[in-house]
Coordinates of C-alpha atoms in Angstrom, one line a residue:
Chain R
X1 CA 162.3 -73.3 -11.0
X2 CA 164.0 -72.8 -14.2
X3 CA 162.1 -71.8 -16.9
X4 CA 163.7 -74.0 -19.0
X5 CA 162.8 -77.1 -17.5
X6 CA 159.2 -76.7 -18.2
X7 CA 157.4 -77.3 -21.6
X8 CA 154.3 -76.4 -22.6
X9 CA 151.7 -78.4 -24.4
X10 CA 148.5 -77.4 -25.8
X11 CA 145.6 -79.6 -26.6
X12 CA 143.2 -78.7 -29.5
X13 CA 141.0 -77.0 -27.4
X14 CA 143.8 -74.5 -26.8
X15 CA 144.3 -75.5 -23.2
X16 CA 147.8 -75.4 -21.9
X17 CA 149.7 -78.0 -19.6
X18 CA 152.7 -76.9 -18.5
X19 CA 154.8 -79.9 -17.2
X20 CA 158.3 -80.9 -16.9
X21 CA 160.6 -81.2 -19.3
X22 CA 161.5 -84.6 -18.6
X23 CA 158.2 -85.9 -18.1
X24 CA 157.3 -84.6 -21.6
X25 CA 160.4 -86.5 -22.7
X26 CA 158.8 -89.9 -21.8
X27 CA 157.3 -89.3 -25.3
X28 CA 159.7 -90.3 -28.1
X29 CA 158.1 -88.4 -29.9
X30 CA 158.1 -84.6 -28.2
X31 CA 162.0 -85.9 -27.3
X32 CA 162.5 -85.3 -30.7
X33 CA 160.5 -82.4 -31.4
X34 CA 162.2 -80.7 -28.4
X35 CA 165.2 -82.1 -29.2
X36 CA 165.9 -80.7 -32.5
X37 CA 164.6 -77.2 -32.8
X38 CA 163.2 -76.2 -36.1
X39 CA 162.8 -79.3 -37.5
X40 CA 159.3 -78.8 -36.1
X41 CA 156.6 -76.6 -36.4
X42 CA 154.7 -77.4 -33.5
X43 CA 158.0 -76.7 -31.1
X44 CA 158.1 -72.8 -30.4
X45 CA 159.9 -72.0 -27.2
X46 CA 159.2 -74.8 -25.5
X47 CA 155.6 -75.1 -26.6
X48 CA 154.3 -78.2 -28.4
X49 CA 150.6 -77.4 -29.9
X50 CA 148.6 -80.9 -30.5
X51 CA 146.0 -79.9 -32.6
X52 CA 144.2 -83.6 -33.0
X53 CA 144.6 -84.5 -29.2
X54 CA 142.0 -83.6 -26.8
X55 CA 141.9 -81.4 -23.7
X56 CA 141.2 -84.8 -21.7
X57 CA 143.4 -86.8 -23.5
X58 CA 146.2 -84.4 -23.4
X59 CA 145.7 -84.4 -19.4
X60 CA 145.0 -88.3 -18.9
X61 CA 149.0 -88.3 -21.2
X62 CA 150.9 -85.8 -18.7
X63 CA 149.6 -87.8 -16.3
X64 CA 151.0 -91.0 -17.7
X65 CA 153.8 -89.3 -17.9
X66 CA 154.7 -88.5 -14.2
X67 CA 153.3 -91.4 -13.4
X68 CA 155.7 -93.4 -15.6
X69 CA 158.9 -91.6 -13.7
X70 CA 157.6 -92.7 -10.7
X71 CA 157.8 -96.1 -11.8
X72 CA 161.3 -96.2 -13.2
X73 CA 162.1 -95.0 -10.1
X74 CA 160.7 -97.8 -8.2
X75 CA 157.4 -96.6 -7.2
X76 CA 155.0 -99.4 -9.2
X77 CA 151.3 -98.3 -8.7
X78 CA 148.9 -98.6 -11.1
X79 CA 147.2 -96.1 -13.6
X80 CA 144.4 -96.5 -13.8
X81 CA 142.6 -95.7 -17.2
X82 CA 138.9 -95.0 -17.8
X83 CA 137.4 -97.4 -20.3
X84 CA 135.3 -94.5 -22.4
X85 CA 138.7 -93.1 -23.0
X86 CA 141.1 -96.1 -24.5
X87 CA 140.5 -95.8 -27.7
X88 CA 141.4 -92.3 -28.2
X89 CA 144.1 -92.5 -25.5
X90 CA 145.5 -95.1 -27.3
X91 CA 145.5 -93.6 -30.5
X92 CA 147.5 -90.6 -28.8
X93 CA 149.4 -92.7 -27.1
X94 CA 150.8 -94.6 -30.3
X95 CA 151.1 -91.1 -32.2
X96 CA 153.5 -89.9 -29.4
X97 CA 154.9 -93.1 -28.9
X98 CA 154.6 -93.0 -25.7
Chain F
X1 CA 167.6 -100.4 -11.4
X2 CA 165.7 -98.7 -14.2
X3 CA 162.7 -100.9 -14.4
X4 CA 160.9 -101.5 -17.7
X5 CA 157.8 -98.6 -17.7
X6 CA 154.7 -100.2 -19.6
X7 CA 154.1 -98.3 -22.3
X8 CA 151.1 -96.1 -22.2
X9 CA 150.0 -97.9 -26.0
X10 CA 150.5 -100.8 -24.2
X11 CA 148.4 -100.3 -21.1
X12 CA 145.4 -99.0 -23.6
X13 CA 145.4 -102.5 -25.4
X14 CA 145.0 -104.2 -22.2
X15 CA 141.9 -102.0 -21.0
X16 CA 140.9 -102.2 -24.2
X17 CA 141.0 -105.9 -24.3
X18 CA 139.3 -106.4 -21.3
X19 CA 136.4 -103.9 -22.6
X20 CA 136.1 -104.8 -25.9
X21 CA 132.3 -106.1 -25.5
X22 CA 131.8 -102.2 -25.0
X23 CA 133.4 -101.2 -28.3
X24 CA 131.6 -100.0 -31.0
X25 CA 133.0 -97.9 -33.5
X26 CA 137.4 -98.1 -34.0
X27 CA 137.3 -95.1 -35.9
X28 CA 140.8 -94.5 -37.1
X29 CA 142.5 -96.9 -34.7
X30 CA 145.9 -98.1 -36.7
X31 CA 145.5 -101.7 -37.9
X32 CA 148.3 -103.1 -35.9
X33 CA 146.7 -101.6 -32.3
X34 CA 143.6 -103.5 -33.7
X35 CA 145.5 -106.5 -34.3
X36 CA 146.0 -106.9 -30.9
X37 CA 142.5 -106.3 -29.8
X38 CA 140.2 -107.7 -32.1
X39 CA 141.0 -111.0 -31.6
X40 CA 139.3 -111.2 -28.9
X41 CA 136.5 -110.6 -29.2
X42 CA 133.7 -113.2 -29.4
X43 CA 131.5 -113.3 -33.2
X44 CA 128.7 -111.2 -32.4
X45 CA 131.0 -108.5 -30.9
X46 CA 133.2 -108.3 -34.0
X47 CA 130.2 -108.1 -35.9
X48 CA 128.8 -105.1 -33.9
X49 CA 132.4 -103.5 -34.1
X50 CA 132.2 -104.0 -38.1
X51 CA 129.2 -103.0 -38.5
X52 CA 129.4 -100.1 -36.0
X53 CA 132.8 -98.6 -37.5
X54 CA 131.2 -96.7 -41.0
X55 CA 133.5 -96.1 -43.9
X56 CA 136.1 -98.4 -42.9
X57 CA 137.0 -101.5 -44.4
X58 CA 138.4 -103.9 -41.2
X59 CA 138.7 -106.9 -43.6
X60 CA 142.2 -106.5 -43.5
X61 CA 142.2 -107.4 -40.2
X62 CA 139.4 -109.3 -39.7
X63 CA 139.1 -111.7 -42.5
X64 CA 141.1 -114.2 -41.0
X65 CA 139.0 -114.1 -37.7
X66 CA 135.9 -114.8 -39.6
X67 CA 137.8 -117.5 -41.2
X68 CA 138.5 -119.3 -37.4
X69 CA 134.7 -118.1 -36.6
X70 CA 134.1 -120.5 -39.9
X71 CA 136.0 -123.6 -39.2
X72 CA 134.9 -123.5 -35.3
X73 CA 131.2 -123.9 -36.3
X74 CA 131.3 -125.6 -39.6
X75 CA 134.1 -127.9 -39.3
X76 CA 137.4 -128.2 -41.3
X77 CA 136.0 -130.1 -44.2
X78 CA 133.4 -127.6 -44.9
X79 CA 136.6 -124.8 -44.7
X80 CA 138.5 -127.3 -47.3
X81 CA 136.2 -127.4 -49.8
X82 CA 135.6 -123.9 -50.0
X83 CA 139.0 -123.0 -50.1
X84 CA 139.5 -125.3 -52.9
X85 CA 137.0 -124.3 -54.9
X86 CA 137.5 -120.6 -54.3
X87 CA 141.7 -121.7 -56.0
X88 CA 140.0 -123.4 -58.5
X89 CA 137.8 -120.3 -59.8
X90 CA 140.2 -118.2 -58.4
X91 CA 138.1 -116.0 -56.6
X92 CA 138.1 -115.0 -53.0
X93 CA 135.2 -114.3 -51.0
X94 CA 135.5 -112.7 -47.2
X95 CA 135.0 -114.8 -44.8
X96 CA 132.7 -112.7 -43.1
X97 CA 130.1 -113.4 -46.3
X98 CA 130.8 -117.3 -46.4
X99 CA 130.1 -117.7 -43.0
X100 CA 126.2 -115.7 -42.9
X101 CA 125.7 -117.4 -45.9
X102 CA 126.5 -120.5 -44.6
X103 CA 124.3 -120.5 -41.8
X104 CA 121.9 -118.9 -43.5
X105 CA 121.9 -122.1 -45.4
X106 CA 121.6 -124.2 -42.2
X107 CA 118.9 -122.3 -40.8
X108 CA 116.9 -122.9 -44.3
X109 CA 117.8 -126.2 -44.3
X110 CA 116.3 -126.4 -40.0
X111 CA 113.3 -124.7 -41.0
X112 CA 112.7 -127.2 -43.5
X113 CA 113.3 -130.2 -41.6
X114 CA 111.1 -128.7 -38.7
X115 CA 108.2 -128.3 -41.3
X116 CA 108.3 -131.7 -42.8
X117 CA 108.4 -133.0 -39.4
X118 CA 105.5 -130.9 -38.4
X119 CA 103.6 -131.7 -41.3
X120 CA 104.0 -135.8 -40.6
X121 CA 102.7 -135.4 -37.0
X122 CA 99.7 -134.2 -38.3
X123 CA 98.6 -136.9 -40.8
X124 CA 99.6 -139.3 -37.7
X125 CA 97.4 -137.2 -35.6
X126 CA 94.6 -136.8 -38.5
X127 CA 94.7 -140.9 -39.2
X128 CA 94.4 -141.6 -35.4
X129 CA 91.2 -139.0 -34.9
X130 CA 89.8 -140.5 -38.0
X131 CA 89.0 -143.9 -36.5
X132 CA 88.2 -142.6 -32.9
X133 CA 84.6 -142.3 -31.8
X134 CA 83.6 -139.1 -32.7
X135 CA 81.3 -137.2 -30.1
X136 CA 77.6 -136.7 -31.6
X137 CA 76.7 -132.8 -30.5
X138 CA 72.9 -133.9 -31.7
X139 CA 71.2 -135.9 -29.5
X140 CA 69.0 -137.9 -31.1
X141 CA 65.3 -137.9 -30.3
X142 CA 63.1 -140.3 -28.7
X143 CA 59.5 -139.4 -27.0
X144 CA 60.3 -141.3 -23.8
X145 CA 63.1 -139.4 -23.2
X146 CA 62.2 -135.9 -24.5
X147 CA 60.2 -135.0 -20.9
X148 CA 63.0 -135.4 -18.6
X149 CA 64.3 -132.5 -17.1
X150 CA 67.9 -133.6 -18.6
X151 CA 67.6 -136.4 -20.5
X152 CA 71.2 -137.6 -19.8
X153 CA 71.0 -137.0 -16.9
X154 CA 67.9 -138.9 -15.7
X155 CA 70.2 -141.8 -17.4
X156 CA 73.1 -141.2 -14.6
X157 CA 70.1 -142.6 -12.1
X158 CA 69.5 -145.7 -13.7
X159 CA 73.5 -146.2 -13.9
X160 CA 73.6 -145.0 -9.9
X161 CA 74.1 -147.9 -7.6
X162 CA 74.8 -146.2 -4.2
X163 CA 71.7 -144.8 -3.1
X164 CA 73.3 -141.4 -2.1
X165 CA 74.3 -141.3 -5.3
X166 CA 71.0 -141.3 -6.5
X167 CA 69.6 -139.4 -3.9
X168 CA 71.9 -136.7 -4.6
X169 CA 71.3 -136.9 -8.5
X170 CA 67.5 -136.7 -8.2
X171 CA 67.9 -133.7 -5.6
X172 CA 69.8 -132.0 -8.2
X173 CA 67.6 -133.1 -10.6
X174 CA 64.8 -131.3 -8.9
X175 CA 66.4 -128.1 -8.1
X176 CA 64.9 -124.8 -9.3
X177 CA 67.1 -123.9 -12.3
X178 CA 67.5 -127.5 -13.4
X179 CA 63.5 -127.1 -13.8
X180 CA 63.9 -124.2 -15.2
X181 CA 66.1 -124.7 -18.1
X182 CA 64.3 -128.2 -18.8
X183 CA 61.2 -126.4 -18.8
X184 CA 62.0 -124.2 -21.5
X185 CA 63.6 -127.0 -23.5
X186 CA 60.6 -129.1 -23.0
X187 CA 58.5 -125.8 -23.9
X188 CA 60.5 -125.8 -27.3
X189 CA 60.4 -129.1 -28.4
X190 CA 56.4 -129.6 -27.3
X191 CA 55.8 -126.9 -30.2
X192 CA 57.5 -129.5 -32.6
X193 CA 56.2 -132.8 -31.4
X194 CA 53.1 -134.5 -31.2
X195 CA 53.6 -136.0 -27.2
X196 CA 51.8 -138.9 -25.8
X197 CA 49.1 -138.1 -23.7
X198 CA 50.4 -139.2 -19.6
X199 CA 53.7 -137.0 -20.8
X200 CA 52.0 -134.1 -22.2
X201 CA 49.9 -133.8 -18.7
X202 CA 52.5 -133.2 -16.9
X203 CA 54.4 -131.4 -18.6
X204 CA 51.6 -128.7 -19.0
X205 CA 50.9 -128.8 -15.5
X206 CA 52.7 -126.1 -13.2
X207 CA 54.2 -122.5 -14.3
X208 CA 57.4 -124.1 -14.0
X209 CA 56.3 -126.9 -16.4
X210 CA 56.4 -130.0 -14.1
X211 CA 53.7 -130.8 -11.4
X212 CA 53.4 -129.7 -8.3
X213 CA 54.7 -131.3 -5.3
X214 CA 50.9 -131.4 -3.9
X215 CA 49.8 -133.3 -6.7
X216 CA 51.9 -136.5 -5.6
X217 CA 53.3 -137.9 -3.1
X218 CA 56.7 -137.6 -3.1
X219 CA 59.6 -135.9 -5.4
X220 CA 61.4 -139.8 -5.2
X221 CA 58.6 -141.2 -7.1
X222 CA 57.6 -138.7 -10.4
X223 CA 60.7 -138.6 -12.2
X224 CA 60.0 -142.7 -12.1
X225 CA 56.3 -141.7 -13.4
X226 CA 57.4 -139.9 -15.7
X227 CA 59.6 -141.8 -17.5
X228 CA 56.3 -144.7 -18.7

Protein backbone atom coordinates (compact mmCIF):
# COMPACT_ATOMS: atom_id res chain seq x y z
CA UNK A 1 0.00 0.00 0.00
CA UNK A 2 1.32 3.30 -1.01
CA UNK A 3 2.08 5.50 1.45
CA UNK A 4 0.54 8.11 -0.17
CA UNK A 5 -2.81 6.96 -0.16
CA UNK A 6 -3.11 7.06 3.49
CA UNK A 7 -3.77 10.21 5.71
CA UNK A 8 -3.50 10.63 9.03
CA UNK A 9 -5.83 12.40 11.40
CA UNK A 10 -5.41 13.11 14.97
CA UNK A 11 -8.17 13.81 17.40
CA UNK A 12 -7.46 16.20 20.46
CA UNK A 13 -6.57 13.60 22.57
CA UNK A 14 -3.62 13.04 20.23
CA UNK A 15 -4.82 9.67 18.97
CA UNK A 16 -4.14 8.92 15.39
CA UNK A 17 -6.39 7.32 12.58
CA UNK A 18 -4.81 6.45 9.77
CA UNK A 19 -7.38 5.98 6.85
CA UNK A 20 -7.53 6.32 3.27
CA UNK A 21 -7.08 9.04 1.38
CA UNK A 22 -10.23 8.98 -0.33
CA UNK A 23 -12.27 8.19 2.51
CA UNK A 24 -10.87 11.27 4.30
CA UNK A 25 -11.88 13.06 1.09
CA UNK A 26 -15.58 12.44 1.80
CA UNK A 27 -15.00 15.61 3.88
CA UNK A 28 -15.04 18.82 1.85
CA UNK A 29 -13.40 20.08 4.13
CA UNK A 30 -9.95 17.86 4.60
CA UNK A 31 -10.42 17.72 0.45
CA UNK A 32 -9.34 21.07 0.63
CA UNK A 33 -6.90 21.04 3.30
CA UNK A 34 -5.20 18.12 1.52
CA UNK A 35 -5.76 19.51 -1.56
CA UNK A 36 -3.87 22.65 -1.37
CA UNK A 37 -0.80 22.24 0.70
CA UNK A 38 0.23 25.12 2.77
CA UNK A 39 -2.66 26.88 2.79
CA UNK A 40 -3.19 24.96 6.04
CA UNK A 41 -1.68 24.51 9.17
CA UNK A 42 -3.12 21.56 10.29
CA UNK A 43 -1.99 19.59 6.85
CA UNK A 44 1.69 18.36 7.41
CA UNK A 45 2.60 15.29 5.30
CA UNK A 46 -0.50 13.97 5.15
CA UNK A 47 -1.53 14.62 8.74
CA UNK A 48 -4.59 16.65 9.67
CA UNK A 49 -4.46 17.47 13.67
CA UNK A 50 -8.31 18.20 14.91
CA UNK A 51 -7.67 19.76 18.00
CA UNK A 52 -11.64 20.49 19.01
CA UNK A 53 -12.82 16.88 17.81
CA UNK A 54 -12.80 14.12 20.11
CA UNK A 55 -11.05 10.74 20.12
CA UNK A 56 -14.74 9.13 19.69
CA UNK A 57 -15.92 11.46 17.56
CA UNK A 58 -13.03 11.50 15.26
CA UNK A 59 -13.55 7.48 15.06
CA UNK A 60 -17.48 7.49 14.88
CA UNK A 61 -16.34 10.28 11.43
CA UNK A 62 -13.75 7.77 9.73
CA UNK A 63 -16.28 5.48 10.13
CA UNK A 64 -18.90 7.51 8.37
CA UNK A 65 -16.60 7.82 6.04
CA UNK A 66 -16.04 4.28 4.71
CA UNK A 67 -19.27 3.74 5.26
CA UNK A 68 -20.41 6.53 2.97
CA UNK A 69 -18.13 4.88 -0.06
CA UNK A 70 -19.86 1.83 0.40
CA UNK A 71 -22.99 3.46 -0.28
CA UNK A 72 -22.13 5.33 -3.48
CA UNK A 73 -21.03 2.23 -4.53
CA UNK A 74 -24.28 0.64 -4.04
CA UNK A 75 -24.06 -0.97 -0.79
CA UNK A 76 -27.05 1.01 1.24
CA UNK A 77 -26.91 -0.16 4.94
CA UNK A 78 -27.49 1.91 7.66
CA UNK A 79 -25.15 3.76 10.23
CA UNK A 80 -26.15 3.55 12.89
CA UNK A 81 -25.47 6.48 15.38
CA UNK A 82 -25.50 6.46 19.21
CA UNK A 83 -27.90 9.07 20.51
CA UNK A 84 -25.39 10.44 23.51
CA UNK A 85 -23.19 11.30 20.67
CA UNK A 86 -25.34 13.51 17.99
CA UNK A 87 -24.84 16.53 19.16
CA UNK A 88 -21.18 16.63 19.07
CA UNK A 89 -21.03 14.40 16.01
CA UNK A 90 -23.06 16.76 14.43
CA UNK A 91 -21.22 19.63 15.25
CA UNK A 92 -18.14 17.84 13.68
CA UNK A 93 -19.86 16.72 11.10
CA UNK A 94 -21.05 20.35 9.98
CA UNK A 95 -17.41 21.74 10.72
CA UNK A 96 -16.03 19.15 8.17
CA UNK A 97 -18.81 19.38 6.06
CA UNK A 98 -19.09 16.17 5.84
CA UNK B 1 -24.93 5.11 -10.67
CA UNK B 2 -23.39 7.36 -7.99
CA UNK B 3 -26.16 7.38 -5.55
CA UNK B 4 -26.81 10.43 -3.42
CA UNK B 5 -24.69 9.60 0.18
CA UNK B 6 -26.71 11.21 3.17
CA UNK B 7 -24.75 13.59 4.58
CA UNK B 8 -23.27 12.73 7.96
CA UNK B 9 -24.89 16.54 9.30
CA UNK B 10 -27.81 15.27 7.87
CA UNK B 11 -28.07 11.87 9.47
CA UNK B 12 -27.32 13.66 13.05
CA UNK B 13 -30.42 15.97 12.65
CA UNK B 14 -32.53 12.96 12.17
CA UNK B 15 -31.28 11.05 15.38
CA UNK B 16 -31.34 14.09 16.87
CA UNK B 17 -34.87 14.74 16.04
CA UNK B 18 -36.07 11.68 17.00
CA UNK B 19 -34.18 12.10 20.52
CA UNK B 20 -34.76 15.40 21.22
CA UNK B 21 -36.89 14.69 24.56
CA UNK B 22 -33.30 13.60 25.73
CA UNK B 23 -31.63 16.86 24.94
CA UNK B 24 -30.60 19.06 27.38
CA UNK B 25 -27.94 21.41 26.91
CA UNK B 26 -27.07 22.59 22.76
CA UNK B 27 -23.98 23.97 23.78
CA UNK B 28 -22.50 25.61 20.77
CA UNK B 29 -24.64 23.81 18.22
CA UNK B 30 -24.89 26.39 15.04
CA UNK B 31 -28.28 28.04 14.84
CA UNK B 32 -29.25 26.74 11.55
CA UNK B 33 -28.50 22.78 12.76
CA UNK B 34 -30.89 23.94 15.65
CA UNK B 35 -33.33 25.30 13.29
CA UNK B 36 -33.95 22.00 12.13
CA UNK B 37 -34.30 20.38 15.41
CA UNK B 38 -35.96 22.51 17.67
CA UNK B 39 -38.95 22.65 16.18
CA UNK B 40 -39.90 19.76 17.32
CA UNK B 41 -39.94 19.61 20.23
CA UNK B 42 -43.02 19.76 22.38
CA UNK B 43 -43.22 23.22 25.11
CA UNK B 44 -41.91 21.71 28.13
CA UNK B 45 -38.97 20.13 26.23
CA UNK B 46 -37.91 23.49 24.71
CA UNK B 47 -38.15 24.86 27.89
CA UNK B 48 -35.87 22.28 29.55
CA UNK B 49 -33.47 22.78 26.49
CA UNK B 50 -33.49 26.72 27.23
CA UNK B 51 -33.24 26.57 30.45
CA UNK B 52 -30.57 23.72 30.35
CA UNK B 53 -28.23 25.42 27.66
CA UNK B 54 -26.37 28.32 30.17
CA UNK B 55 -24.98 31.43 28.56
CA UNK B 56 -26.73 31.14 25.46
CA UNK B 57 -29.36 33.23 24.23
CA UNK B 58 -31.64 30.65 21.85
CA UNK B 59 -34.25 33.46 21.27
CA UNK B 60 -33.07 33.79 17.98
CA UNK B 61 -34.24 30.72 17.26
CA UNK B 62 -36.86 30.06 19.51
CA UNK B 63 -38.93 33.13 19.76
CA UNK B 64 -40.99 32.32 17.03
CA UNK B 65 -41.76 28.73 18.50
CA UNK B 66 -42.98 30.27 21.70
CA UNK B 67 -44.98 32.53 19.55
CA UNK B 68 -46.97 29.11 17.90
CA UNK B 69 -46.80 27.64 21.67
CA UNK B 70 -48.88 31.15 22.24
CA UNK B 71 -51.53 31.21 19.65
CA UNK B 72 -52.09 27.15 20.13
CA UNK B 73 -53.15 27.75 23.76
CA UNK B 74 -54.45 31.17 23.81
CA UNK B 75 -56.04 31.62 20.59
CA UNK B 76 -55.35 34.15 17.80
CA UNK B 77 -57.18 37.02 19.20
CA UNK B 78 -55.29 36.93 22.35
CA UNK B 79 -51.87 36.83 19.84
CA UNK B 80 -53.60 39.96 17.92
CA UNK B 81 -53.98 42.15 20.47
CA UNK B 82 -50.71 41.77 21.88
CA UNK B 83 -48.98 42.15 18.74
CA UNK B 84 -50.83 45.38 18.35
CA UNK B 85 -50.22 46.83 21.25
CA UNK B 86 -46.58 45.77 21.47
CA UNK B 87 -46.45 48.13 17.44
CA UNK B 88 -48.23 50.62 19.21
CA UNK B 89 -45.58 51.18 22.14
CA UNK B 90 -43.16 49.80 20.07
CA UNK B 91 -41.73 47.40 22.24
CA UNK B 92 -41.17 43.72 21.77
CA UNK B 93 -41.35 41.28 24.43
CA UNK B 94 -40.13 37.38 23.81
CA UNK B 95 -42.56 35.19 23.47
CA UNK B 96 -41.23 32.97 25.83
CA UNK B 97 -42.20 35.82 28.67
CA UNK B 98 -45.79 36.55 27.27
CA UNK B 99 -46.68 33.18 27.20
CA UNK B 100 -45.66 32.24 31.45
CA UNK B 101 -47.13 35.34 32.04
CA UNK B 102 -50.01 34.66 30.38
CA UNK B 103 -50.86 31.65 32.01
CA UNK B 104 -49.70 32.72 34.95
CA UNK B 105 -52.54 34.98 34.67
CA UNK B 106 -55.09 32.12 33.97
CA UNK B 107 -53.95 30.15 36.69
CA UNK B 108 -54.60 33.36 39.15
CA UNK B 109 -57.63 33.97 37.49
CA UNK B 110 -58.65 29.57 38.18
CA UNK B 111 -57.57 29.91 41.60
CA UNK B 112 -59.83 32.62 42.13
CA UNK B 113 -62.76 31.22 40.54
CA UNK B 114 -62.18 27.91 42.51
CA UNK B 115 -62.15 29.97 45.85
CA UNK B 116 -65.29 31.90 45.31
CA UNK B 117 -66.91 28.81 44.35
CA UNK B 118 -65.56 27.08 47.39
CA UNK B 119 -66.46 29.76 49.59
CA UNK B 120 -70.41 29.80 48.23
CA UNK B 121 -70.73 26.00 48.91
CA UNK B 122 -70.09 26.71 52.28
CA UNK B 123 -72.68 29.33 53.17
CA UNK B 124 -75.13 26.83 51.23
CA UNK B 125 -73.91 24.15 53.45
CA UNK B 126 -73.82 26.51 56.68
CA UNK B 127 -77.65 27.77 55.87
CA UNK B 128 -78.83 24.15 55.39
CA UNK B 129 -77.13 22.87 58.87
CA UNK B 130 -78.48 25.90 60.49
CA UNK B 131 -82.13 24.83 60.24
CA UNK B 132 -81.50 21.02 60.67
CA UNK B 133 -82.17 19.36 64.06
CA UNK B 134 -79.14 19.58 65.82
CA UNK B 135 -78.17 16.49 68.01
CA UNK B 136 -78.36 17.28 71.90
CA UNK B 137 -74.93 15.57 73.42
CA UNK B 138 -76.69 16.32 76.98
CA UNK B 139 -79.32 14.25 77.90
CA UNK B 140 -81.53 15.74 79.83
CA UNK B 141 -82.48 14.48 83.26
CA UNK B 142 -85.46 12.95 84.64
CA UNK B 143 -85.62 10.65 87.96
CA UNK B 144 -87.63 7.93 86.30
CA UNK B 145 -85.21 7.38 83.82
CA UNK B 146 -81.85 8.01 85.67
CA UNK B 147 -81.87 4.08 87.17
CA UNK B 148 -81.88 2.31 84.05
CA UNK B 149 -78.97 0.62 83.05
CA UNK B 150 -78.98 2.76 79.69
CA UNK B 151 -81.60 4.98 79.67
CA UNK B 152 -82.03 4.95 75.82
CA UNK B 153 -81.79 1.98 75.71
CA UNK B 154 -84.45 0.67 78.07
CA UNK B 155 -86.58 3.07 75.53
CA UNK B 156 -85.63 0.72 72.33
CA UNK B 157 -87.96 -1.93 74.51
CA UNK B 158 -90.91 -0.05 74.73
CA UNK B 159 -90.47 0.79 70.83
CA UNK B 160 -89.72 -3.33 70.33
CA UNK B 161 -92.66 -5.06 68.83
CA UNK B 162 -91.19 -8.52 67.91
CA UNK B 163 -90.65 -10.28 70.96
CA UNK B 164 -87.11 -11.49 69.99
CA UNK B 165 -86.44 -8.25 69.60
CA UNK B 166 -87.06 -7.47 72.98
CA UNK B 167 -85.83 -10.58 74.25
CA UNK B 168 -82.65 -9.91 72.71
CA UNK B 169 -82.54 -6.13 73.97
CA UNK B 170 -83.20 -7.06 77.59
CA UNK B 171 -80.55 -9.96 77.36
CA UNK B 172 -78.16 -7.40 76.33
CA UNK B 173 -79.47 -5.21 78.67
CA UNK B 174 -78.53 -7.48 81.47
CA UNK B 175 -75.23 -8.51 80.48
CA UNK B 176 -72.23 -8.09 82.73
CA UNK B 177 -70.49 -4.96 81.32
CA UNK B 178 -73.75 -3.27 80.40
CA UNK B 179 -74.24 -3.50 84.46
CA UNK B 180 -71.23 -2.50 84.90
CA UNK B 181 -70.89 0.72 83.19
CA UNK B 182 -74.56 1.61 84.31
CA UNK B 183 -73.56 0.98 87.61
CA UNK B 184 -70.93 3.35 87.82
CA UNK B 185 -73.09 5.93 86.03
CA UNK B 186 -75.79 5.39 88.38
CA UNK B 187 -73.05 5.42 91.24
CA UNK B 188 -72.17 9.09 89.88
CA UNK B 189 -75.32 10.59 89.50
CA UNK B 190 -76.79 9.03 93.06
CA UNK B 191 -74.00 11.38 94.65
CA UNK B 192 -75.87 14.36 92.91
CA UNK B 193 -79.46 13.54 93.25
CA UNK B 194 -81.82 13.15 95.86
CA UNK B 195 -83.68 9.49 94.42
CA UNK B 196 -87.02 8.25 95.26
CA UNK B 197 -87.14 5.68 97.72
CA UNK B 198 -88.31 2.06 95.54
CA UNK B 199 -85.28 3.42 93.05
CA UNK B 200 -82.72 4.08 95.52
CA UNK B 201 -83.35 0.34 96.95
CA UNK B 202 -82.30 -1.19 94.32
CA UNK B 203 -79.92 0.49 93.13
CA UNK B 204 -77.95 0.13 96.47
CA UNK B 205 -78.59 -3.45 96.51
CA UNK B 206 -75.86 -5.80 94.88
CA UNK B 207 -71.92 -5.00 94.39
CA UNK B 208 -72.78 -4.61 90.99
CA UNK B 209 -75.40 -2.04 91.80
CA UNK B 210 -78.65 -3.78 90.76
CA UNK B 211 -80.36 -6.69 92.73
CA UNK B 212 -79.66 -9.98 92.62
CA UNK B 213 -81.26 -12.45 90.62
CA UNK B 214 -82.43 -14.38 94.00
CA UNK B 215 -84.17 -11.50 95.11
CA UNK B 216 -86.89 -11.88 92.24
CA UNK B 217 -88.24 -13.88 90.20
CA UNK B 218 -87.20 -13.45 86.98
CA UNK B 219 -84.57 -10.99 84.88
CA UNK B 220 -87.96 -10.38 82.37
CA UNK B 221 -89.79 -8.69 85.05
CA UNK B 222 -87.22 -6.02 87.12
CA UNK B 223 -86.15 -3.78 84.49
CA UNK B 224 -90.30 -3.39 84.26
CA UNK B 225 -90.08 -2.77 88.23
CA UNK B 226 -87.82 -0.65 88.00
CA UNK B 227 -88.98 1.70 85.79
CA UNK B 228 -92.36 2.79 88.50
Amino acid sequence: MKKEEMVKLISAEGFEFVIDKKAAMVSQTIRNMLTSPGSFAETEHGEVTFPEISTTILEKICQYFYWSLQYASGKETEFHIEPELTLELMMAANYLHT
Amino acid sequence: MMRKVPSLVDLCVRVAVDNVRYIGNVGETENHLLERILPHCTLDQLKHIEDSTENRDLSPITDKLWKEFYKRQFGDDSINILVERMRQKKVMYKWKQLYEAKLKEREKATQESCDRLRKRYLEVNAKKQSRQVQLCTKVPSSSAKRSYSGGVVANNIYNTKSGLMKKAKIEFINSREVKNIAAMKNKAVQRSHSVSSPVKRVTSSGPSGLPSSSSSSSKLTKPIQRRF
